[in-house]
CSV table of C-alpha atoms and ligand atoms in Angstrom, one decimal:
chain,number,residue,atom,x,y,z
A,1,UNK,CA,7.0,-23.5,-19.2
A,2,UNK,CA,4.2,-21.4,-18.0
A,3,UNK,CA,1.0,-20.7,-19.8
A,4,UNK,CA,1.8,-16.7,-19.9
A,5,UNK,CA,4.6,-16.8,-21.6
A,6,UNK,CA,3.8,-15.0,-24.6
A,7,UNK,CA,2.6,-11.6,-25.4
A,8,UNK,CA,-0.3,-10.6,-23.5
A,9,UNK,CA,-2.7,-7.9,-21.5
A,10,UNK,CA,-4.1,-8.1,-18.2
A,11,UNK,CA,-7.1,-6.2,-17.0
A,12,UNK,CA,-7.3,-5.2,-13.4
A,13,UNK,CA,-11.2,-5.5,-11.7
A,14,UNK,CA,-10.9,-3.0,-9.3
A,15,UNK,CA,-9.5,-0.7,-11.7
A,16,UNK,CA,-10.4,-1.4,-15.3
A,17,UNK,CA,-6.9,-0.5,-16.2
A,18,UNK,CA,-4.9,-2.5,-18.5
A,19,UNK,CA,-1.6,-4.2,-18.1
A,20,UNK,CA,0.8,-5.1,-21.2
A,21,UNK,CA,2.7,-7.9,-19.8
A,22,UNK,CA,5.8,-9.3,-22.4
A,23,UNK,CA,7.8,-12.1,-20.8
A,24,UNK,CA,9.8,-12.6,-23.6
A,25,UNK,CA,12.1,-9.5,-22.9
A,26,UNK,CA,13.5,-11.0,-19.3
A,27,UNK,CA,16.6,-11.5,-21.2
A,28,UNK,CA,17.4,-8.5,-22.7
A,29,UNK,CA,21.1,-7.0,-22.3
A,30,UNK,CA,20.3,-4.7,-19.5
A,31,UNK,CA,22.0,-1.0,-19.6
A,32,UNK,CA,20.2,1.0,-16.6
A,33,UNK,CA,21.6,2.1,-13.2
A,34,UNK,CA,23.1,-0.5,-11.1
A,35,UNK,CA,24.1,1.9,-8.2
A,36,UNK,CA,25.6,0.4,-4.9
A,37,UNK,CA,23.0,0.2,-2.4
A,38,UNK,CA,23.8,2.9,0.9
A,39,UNK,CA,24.3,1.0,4.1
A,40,UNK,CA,21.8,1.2,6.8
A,41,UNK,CA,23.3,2.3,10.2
A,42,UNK,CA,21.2,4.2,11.7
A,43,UNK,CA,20.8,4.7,15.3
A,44,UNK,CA,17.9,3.6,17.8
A,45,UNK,CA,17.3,7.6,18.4
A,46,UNK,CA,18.6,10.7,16.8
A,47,UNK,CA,18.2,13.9,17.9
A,48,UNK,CA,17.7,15.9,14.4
A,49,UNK,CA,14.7,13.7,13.7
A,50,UNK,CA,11.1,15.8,13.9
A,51,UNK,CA,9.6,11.9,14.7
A,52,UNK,CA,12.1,10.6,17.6
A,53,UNK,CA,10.7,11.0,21.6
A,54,UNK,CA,10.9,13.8,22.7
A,55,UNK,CA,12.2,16.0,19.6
A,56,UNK,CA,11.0,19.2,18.6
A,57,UNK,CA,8.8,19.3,15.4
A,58,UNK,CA,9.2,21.4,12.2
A,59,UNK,CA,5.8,23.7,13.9
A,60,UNK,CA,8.2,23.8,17.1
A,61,UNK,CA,6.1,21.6,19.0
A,62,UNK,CA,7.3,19.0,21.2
A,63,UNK,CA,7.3,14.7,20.9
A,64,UNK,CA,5.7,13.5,24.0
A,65,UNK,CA,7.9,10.1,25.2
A,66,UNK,CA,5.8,8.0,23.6
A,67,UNK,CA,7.1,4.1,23.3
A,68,UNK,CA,4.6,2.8,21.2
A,69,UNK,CA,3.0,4.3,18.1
A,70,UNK,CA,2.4,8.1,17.9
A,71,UNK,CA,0.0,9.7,16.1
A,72,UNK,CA,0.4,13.8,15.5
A,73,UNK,CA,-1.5,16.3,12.7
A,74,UNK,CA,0.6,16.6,10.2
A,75,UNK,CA,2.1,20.3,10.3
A,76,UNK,CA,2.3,20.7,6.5
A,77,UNK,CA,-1.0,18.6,5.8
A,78,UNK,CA,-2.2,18.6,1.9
A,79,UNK,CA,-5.5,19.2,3.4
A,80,UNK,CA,-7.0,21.4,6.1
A,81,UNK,CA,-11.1,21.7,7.6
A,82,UNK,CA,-10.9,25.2,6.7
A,83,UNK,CA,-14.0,25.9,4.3
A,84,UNK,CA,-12.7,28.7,2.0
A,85,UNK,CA,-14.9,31.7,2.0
A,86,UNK,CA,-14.6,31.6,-1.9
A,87,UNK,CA,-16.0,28.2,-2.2
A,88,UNK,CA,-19.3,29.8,-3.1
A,89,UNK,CA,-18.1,31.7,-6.0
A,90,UNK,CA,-16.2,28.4,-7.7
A,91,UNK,CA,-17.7,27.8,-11.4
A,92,UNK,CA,-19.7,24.4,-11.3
A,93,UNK,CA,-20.8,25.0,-14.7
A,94,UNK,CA,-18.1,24.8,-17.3
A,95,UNK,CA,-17.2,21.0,-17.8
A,96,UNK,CA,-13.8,22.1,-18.8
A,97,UNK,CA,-12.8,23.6,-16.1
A,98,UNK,CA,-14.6,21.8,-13.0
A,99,UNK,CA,-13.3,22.3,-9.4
A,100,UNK,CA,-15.0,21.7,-6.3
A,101,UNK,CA,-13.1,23.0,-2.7
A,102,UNK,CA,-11.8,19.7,-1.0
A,103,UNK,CA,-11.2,19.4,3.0
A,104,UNK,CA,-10.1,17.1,5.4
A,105,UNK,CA,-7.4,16.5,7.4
A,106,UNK,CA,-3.6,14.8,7.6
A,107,UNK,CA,-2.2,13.0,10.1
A,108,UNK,CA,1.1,11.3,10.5
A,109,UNK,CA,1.5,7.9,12.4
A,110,UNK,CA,5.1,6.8,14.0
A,111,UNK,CA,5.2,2.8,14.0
A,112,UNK,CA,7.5,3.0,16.7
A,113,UNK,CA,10.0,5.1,19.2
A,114,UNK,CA,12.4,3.4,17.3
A,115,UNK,CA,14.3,5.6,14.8
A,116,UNK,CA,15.9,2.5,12.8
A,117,UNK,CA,13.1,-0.4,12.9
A,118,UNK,CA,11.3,-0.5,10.0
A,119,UNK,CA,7.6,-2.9,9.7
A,120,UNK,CA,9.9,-6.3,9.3
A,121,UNK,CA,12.1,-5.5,12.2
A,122,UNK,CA,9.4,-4.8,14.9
A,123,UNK,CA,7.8,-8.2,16.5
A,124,UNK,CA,4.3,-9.1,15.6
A,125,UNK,CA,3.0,-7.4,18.5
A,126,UNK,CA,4.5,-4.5,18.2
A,127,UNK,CA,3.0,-4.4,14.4
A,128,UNK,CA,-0.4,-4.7,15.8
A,129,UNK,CA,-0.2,-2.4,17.8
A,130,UNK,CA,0.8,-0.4,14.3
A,131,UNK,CA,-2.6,-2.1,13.0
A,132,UNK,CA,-4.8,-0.7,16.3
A,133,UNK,CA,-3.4,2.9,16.1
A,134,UNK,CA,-4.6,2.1,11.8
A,135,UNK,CA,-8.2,1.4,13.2
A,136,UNK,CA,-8.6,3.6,15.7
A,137,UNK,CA,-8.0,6.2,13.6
A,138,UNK,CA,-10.0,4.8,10.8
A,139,UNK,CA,-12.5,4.9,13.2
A,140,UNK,CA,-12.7,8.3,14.8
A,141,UNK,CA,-12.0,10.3,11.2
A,142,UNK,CA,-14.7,7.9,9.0
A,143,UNK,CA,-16.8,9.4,11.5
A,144,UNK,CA,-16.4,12.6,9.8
A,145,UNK,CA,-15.0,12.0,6.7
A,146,UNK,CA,-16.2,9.7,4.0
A,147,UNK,CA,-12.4,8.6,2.5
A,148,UNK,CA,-9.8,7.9,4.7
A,149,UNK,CA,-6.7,6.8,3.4
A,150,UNK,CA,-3.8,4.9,5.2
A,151,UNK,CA,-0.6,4.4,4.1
A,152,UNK,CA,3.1,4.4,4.1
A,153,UNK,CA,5.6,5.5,1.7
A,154,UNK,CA,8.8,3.9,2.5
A,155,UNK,CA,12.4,4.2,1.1
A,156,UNK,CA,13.9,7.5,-0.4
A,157,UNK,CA,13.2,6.3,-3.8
A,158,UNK,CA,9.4,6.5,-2.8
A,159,UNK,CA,9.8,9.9,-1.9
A,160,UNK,CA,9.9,9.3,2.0
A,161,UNK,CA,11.1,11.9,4.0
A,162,UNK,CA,12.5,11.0,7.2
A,163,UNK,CA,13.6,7.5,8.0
A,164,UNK,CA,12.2,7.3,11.3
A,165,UNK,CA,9.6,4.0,10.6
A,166,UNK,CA,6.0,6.1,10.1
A,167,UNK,CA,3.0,6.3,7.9
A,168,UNK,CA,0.1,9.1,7.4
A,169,UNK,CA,-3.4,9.2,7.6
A,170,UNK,CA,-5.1,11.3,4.6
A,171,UNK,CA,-9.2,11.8,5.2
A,172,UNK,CA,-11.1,14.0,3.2
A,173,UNK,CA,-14.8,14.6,2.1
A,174,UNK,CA,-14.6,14.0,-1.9
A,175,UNK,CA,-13.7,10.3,-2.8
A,176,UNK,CA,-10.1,10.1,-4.5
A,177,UNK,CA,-10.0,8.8,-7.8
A,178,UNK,CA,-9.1,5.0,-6.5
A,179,UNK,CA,-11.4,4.6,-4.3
A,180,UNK,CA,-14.3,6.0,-6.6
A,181,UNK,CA,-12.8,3.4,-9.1
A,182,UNK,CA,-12.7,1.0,-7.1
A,183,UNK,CA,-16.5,1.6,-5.4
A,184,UNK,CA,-18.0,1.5,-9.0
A,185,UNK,CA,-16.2,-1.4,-10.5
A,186,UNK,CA,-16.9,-3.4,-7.3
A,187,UNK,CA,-20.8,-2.0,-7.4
A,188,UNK,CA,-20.6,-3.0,-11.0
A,189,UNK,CA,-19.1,-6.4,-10.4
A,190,UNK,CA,-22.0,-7.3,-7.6
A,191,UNK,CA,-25.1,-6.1,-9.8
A,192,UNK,CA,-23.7,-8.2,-13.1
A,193,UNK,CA,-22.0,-11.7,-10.9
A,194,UNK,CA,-23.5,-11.5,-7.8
A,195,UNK,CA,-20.6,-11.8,-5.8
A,196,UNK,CA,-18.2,-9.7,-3.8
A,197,UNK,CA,-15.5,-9.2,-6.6
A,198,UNK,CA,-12.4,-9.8,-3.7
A,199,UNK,CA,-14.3,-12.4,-2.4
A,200,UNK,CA,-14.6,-14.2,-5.8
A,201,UNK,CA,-10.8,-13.2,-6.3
A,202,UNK,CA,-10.1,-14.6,-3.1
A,203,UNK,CA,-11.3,-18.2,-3.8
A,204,UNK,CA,-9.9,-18.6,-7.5
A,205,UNK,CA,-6.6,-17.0,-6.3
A,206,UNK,CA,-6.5,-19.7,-3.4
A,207,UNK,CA,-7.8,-23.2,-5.3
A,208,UNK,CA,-5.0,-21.7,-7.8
A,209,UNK,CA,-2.1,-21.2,-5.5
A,210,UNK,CA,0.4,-20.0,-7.8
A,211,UNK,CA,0.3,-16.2,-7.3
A,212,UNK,CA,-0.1,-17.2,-3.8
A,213,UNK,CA,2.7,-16.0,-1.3
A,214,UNK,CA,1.4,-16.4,2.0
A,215,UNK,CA,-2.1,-17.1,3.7
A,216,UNK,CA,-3.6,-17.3,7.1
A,217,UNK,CA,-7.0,-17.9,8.7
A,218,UNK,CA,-7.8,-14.8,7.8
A,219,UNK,CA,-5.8,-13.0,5.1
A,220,UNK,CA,-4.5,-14.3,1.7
A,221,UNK,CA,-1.3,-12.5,0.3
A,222,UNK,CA,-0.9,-12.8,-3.6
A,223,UNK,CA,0.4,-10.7,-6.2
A,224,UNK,CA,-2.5,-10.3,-8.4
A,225,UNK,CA,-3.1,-11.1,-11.5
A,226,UNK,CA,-3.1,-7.7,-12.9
A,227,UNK,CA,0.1,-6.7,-10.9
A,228,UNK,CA,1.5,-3.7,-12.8
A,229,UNK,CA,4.7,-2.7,-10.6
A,230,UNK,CA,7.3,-6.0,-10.3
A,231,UNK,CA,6.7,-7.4,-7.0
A,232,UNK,CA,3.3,-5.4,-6.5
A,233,UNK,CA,0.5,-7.4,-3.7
A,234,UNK,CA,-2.2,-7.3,-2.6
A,235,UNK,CA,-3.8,-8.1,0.8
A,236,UNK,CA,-7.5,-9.5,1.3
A,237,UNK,CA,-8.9,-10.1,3.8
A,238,UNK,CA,-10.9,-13.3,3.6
A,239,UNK,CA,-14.3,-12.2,6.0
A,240,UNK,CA,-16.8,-10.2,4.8
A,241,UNK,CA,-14.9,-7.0,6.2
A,242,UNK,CA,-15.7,-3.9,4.3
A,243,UNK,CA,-13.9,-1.1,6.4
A,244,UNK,CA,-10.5,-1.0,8.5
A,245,UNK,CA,-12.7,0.2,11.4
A,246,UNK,CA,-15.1,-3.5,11.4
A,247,UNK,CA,-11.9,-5.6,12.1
A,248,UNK,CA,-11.7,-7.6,15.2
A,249,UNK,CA,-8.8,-8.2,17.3
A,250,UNK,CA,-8.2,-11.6,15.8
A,251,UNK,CA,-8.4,-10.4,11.9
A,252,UNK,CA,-6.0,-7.4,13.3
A,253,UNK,CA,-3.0,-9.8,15.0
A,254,UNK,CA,-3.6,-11.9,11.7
A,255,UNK,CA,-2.5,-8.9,9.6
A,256,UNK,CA,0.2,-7.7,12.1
A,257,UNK,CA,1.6,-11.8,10.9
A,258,UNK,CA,1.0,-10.9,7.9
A,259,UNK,CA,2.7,-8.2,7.8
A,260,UNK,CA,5.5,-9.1,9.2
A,261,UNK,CA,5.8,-12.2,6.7
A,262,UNK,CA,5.7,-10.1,3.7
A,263,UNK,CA,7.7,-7.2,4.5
A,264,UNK,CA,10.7,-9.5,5.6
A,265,UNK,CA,10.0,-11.6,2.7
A,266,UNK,CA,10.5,-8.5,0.5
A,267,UNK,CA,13.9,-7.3,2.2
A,268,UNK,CA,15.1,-10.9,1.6
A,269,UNK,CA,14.2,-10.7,-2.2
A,270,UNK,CA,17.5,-8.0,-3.1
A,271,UNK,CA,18.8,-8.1,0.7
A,272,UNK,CA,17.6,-4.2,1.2
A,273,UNK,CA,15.5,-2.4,3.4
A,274,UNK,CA,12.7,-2.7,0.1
A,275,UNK,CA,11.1,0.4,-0.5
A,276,UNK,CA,7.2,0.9,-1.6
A,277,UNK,CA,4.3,2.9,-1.3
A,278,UNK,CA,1.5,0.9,0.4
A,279,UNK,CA,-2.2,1.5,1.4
A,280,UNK,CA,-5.7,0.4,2.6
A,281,UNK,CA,-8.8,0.8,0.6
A,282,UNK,CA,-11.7,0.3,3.1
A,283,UNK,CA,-15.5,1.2,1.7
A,284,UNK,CA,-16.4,4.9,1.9
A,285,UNK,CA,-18.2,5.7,5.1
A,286,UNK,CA,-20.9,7.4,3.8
A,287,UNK,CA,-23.0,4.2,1.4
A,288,UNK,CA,-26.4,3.2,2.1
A,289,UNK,CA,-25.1,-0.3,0.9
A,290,UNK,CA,-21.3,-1.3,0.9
A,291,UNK,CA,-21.8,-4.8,0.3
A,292,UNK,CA,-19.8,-4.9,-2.9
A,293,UNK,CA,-16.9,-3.7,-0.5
A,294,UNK,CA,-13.8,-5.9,0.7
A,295,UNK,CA,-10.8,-4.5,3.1
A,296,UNK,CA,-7.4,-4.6,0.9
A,297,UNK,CA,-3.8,-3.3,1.2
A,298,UNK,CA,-1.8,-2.3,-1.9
A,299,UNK,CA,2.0,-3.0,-2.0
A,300,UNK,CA,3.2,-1.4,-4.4
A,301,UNK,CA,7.3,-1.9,-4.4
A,302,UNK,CA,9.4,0.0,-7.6
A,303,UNK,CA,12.0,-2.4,-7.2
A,304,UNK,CA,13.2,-4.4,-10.4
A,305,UNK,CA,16.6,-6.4,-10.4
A,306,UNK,CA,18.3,-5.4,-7.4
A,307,UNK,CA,18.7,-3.1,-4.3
A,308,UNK,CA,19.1,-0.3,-6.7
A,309,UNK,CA,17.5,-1.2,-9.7
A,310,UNK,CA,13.8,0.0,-10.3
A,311,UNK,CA,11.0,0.0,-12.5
A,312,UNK,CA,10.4,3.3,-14.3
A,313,UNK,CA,6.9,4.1,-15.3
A,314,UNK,CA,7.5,6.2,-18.0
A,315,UNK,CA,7.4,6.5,-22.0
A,316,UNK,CA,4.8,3.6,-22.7
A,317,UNK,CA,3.6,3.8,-18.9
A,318,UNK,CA,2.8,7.5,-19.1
A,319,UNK,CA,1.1,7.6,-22.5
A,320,UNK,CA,-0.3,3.8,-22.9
A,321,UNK,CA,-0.8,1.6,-20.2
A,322,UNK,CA,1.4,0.0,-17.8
A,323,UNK,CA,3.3,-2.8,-19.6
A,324,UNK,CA,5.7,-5.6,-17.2
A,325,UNK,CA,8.6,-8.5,-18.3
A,326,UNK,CA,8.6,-10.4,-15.0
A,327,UNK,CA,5.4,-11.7,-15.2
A,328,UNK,CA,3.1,-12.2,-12.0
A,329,UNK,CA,3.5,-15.9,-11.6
A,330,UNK,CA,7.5,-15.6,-11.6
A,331,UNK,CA,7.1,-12.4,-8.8
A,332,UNK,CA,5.1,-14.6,-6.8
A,333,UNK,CA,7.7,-17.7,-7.3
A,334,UNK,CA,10.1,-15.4,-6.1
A,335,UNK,CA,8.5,-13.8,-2.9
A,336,UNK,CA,7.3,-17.8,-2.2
A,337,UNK,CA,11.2,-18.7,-2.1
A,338,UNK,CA,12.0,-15.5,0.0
A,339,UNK,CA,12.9,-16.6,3.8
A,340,UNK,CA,10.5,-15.5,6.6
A,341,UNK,CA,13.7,-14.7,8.3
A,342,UNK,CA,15.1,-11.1,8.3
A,343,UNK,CA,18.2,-10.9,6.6
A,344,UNK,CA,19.5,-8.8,9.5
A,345,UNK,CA,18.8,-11.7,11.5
A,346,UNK,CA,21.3,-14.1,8.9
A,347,UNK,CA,19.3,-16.6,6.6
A,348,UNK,CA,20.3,-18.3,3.2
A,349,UNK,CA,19.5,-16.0,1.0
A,350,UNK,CA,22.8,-14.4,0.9
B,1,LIG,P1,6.5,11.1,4.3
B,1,LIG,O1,7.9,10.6,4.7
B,1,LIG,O2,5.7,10.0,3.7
B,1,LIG,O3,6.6,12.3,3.4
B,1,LIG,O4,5.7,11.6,5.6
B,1,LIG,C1,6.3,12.4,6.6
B,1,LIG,C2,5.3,13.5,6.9
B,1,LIG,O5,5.7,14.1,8.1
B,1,LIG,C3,5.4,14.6,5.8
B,1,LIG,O6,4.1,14.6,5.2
B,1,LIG,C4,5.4,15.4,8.1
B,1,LIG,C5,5.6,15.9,6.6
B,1,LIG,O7,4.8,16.9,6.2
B,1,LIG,N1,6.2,16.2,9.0
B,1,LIG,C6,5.6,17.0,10.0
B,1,LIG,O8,4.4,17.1,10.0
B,1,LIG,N2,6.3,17.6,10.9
B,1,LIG,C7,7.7,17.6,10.9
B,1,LIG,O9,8.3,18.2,11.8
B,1,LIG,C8,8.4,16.8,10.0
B,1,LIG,C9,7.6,16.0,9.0
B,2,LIG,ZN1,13.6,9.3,14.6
């Protein structure tokens, strides 16, 4: 029997949020949706999709052939350069009712030509080449902006829009709300333990090895200790690397492997293309000092108990704290068992 099994709560360092994690409940008589999971048969190109070669966008412009990643401005961005001419007139004063004008810029990032490969089905090098088009852009909008944000939302259930494998690129002036999080509690973290806080992490989390689900010579996979959605991990990498734009080619065909580990691993788990929303947090570009920084990805997957059935972060969620029955350990059993061979390809986990 594990340690954790009893009542307990979890704090996460990069947040200072609070998990309620009650592994006594993974019995309970379960009543929620068990819907049948929609087969995938998509075609290798379809000509309604905006991100195919060659296809006309929603702004009427036009795919070039490309047949490796594409990268295009996103042509319904949440955020724009435009300065507002009313900017100077905003009310700075009231602290209950502060706003501050935010720009920046959206971009959207095809993976590949392919209309029906998703992360786990494209080879290694074709996922580093996924990684490079990640960097380069990191590196050409950090330039201008101080928070760029790269990620992917995949799956309908994550609210992604077109199936076509793609990401976006989100860079704006303010820091978001994570990443401000996460600069002061790893800031914090430095001045009081001397330490980088992932870098400490890192070590315990591999002389540990059981929330461990896959490592290489340069990146550890685990789900963390704090994990609030089921099968939620996070990626670290383990060299001083503060920013997605500092990584070298070895560190980036290191991630493309692991990459393609975990995201096949996590199709295996229900033997569905598994959805998520998943990110990078690099250190803001503009810091006189950003050694308390540490290059991560978020996974954050909403799947529970099969193919159809997911978490729901309501009720407690939205008025408490996040609160788990699977506990992190067990996830990470789990996604340690999963083959490394695509389900597509046939492996035992059926
Ligand atoms: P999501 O699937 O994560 O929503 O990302 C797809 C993005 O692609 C979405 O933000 C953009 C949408 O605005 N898009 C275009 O910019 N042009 C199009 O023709 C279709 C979709
Ligand atoms: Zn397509």
């Amino acid at each position: 029997m594990s340690q954790f099994e009893f009542t307990h709560r979890r704090k996460n360092p990069l947040t200072g949020n609070w998990v309620l994690v009650s592994p006594h409940r993974n019995n309970r008589p379960w009543l929620g949706a068990t819907e049948k999971n929609a087969p995938s048969n998509l075609p290798e190109y379809d000509n309604t999709c905006p991100l195919c070669p060659g296809n006309h966008r929603a702004n009427d412009s036009i795919n070039p052939a490309y047949d490796k990643t594409f990268v295009f401005t996103n042509d319904f961005g949440a955020l724009t350069s435009q300065v507002t001419e009313h900017s100077a007139t905003l009310n700075h004063d009231n602290p209950l009712f502060e706003i501050e004008q935010a720009t920046g810029e959206c971009r959207v990032i095809c993976f590949s030509p392919k209309h029906n490969k998703t992360l786990p089905e494209l080879s290694v090098a074709e996922i580093n080449d996924v990684v490079n088009t990640w960097k380069l852009n990191y590196i050409e909008l950090s330039a201008q902006y101080a928070c760029v944000h790269i990620f992917e939302n995949k799956g309908e259930v994550m609210g992604c829009s077109q199936p076509h494998p793609h990401g976006q690129v989100w860079a704006h002036n303010h820091l978001s709300t994570e990443i401000q999080l996460e600069e002061d509690n790893q800031r914090n973290y430095q001045q009081h333990h001397g330490g980088n806080l992932l870098g400490d992490y890192v070590k315990h989390e591999i002389a540990d090895g059981e929330r461990v689900v896959y490592q290489n010579d340069h990146w550890l996979v685990v789900v963390p200790f704090w994990a609030a959605w089921p099968f939620e991990t996070l990626l670290v990498c383990k060299d001083d690397v503060r920013h997605f734009g500092e990584l070298t080619d070895v560190q980036s065909t290191a991630l493309a492997q692991a990459i393609k580990i975990l995201t096949t691993r996590y199709d295996n788990v229900f033997n569905c293309s598994f959805p998520y929303s998943m990110g990078w947090h690099s250190a803001p570009s503009k810091l006189d000092d950003n050694s308390h920084w540490r290059l991560h990805g978020h996974f954050y997957p909403p799947l529970l108990r099969s193919a159809t059935v997911k978490k729901h972060m309501v009720g407690y969620e939205m008025l408490a704290e996040s609160q788990r029955d699977l506990s992190p350990e067990t996830a990470a059993k789990i996604l340690q068992n999963a083959s490394d061979i695509h389900y597509s390809q046939g492996n035992n986990n059926e």
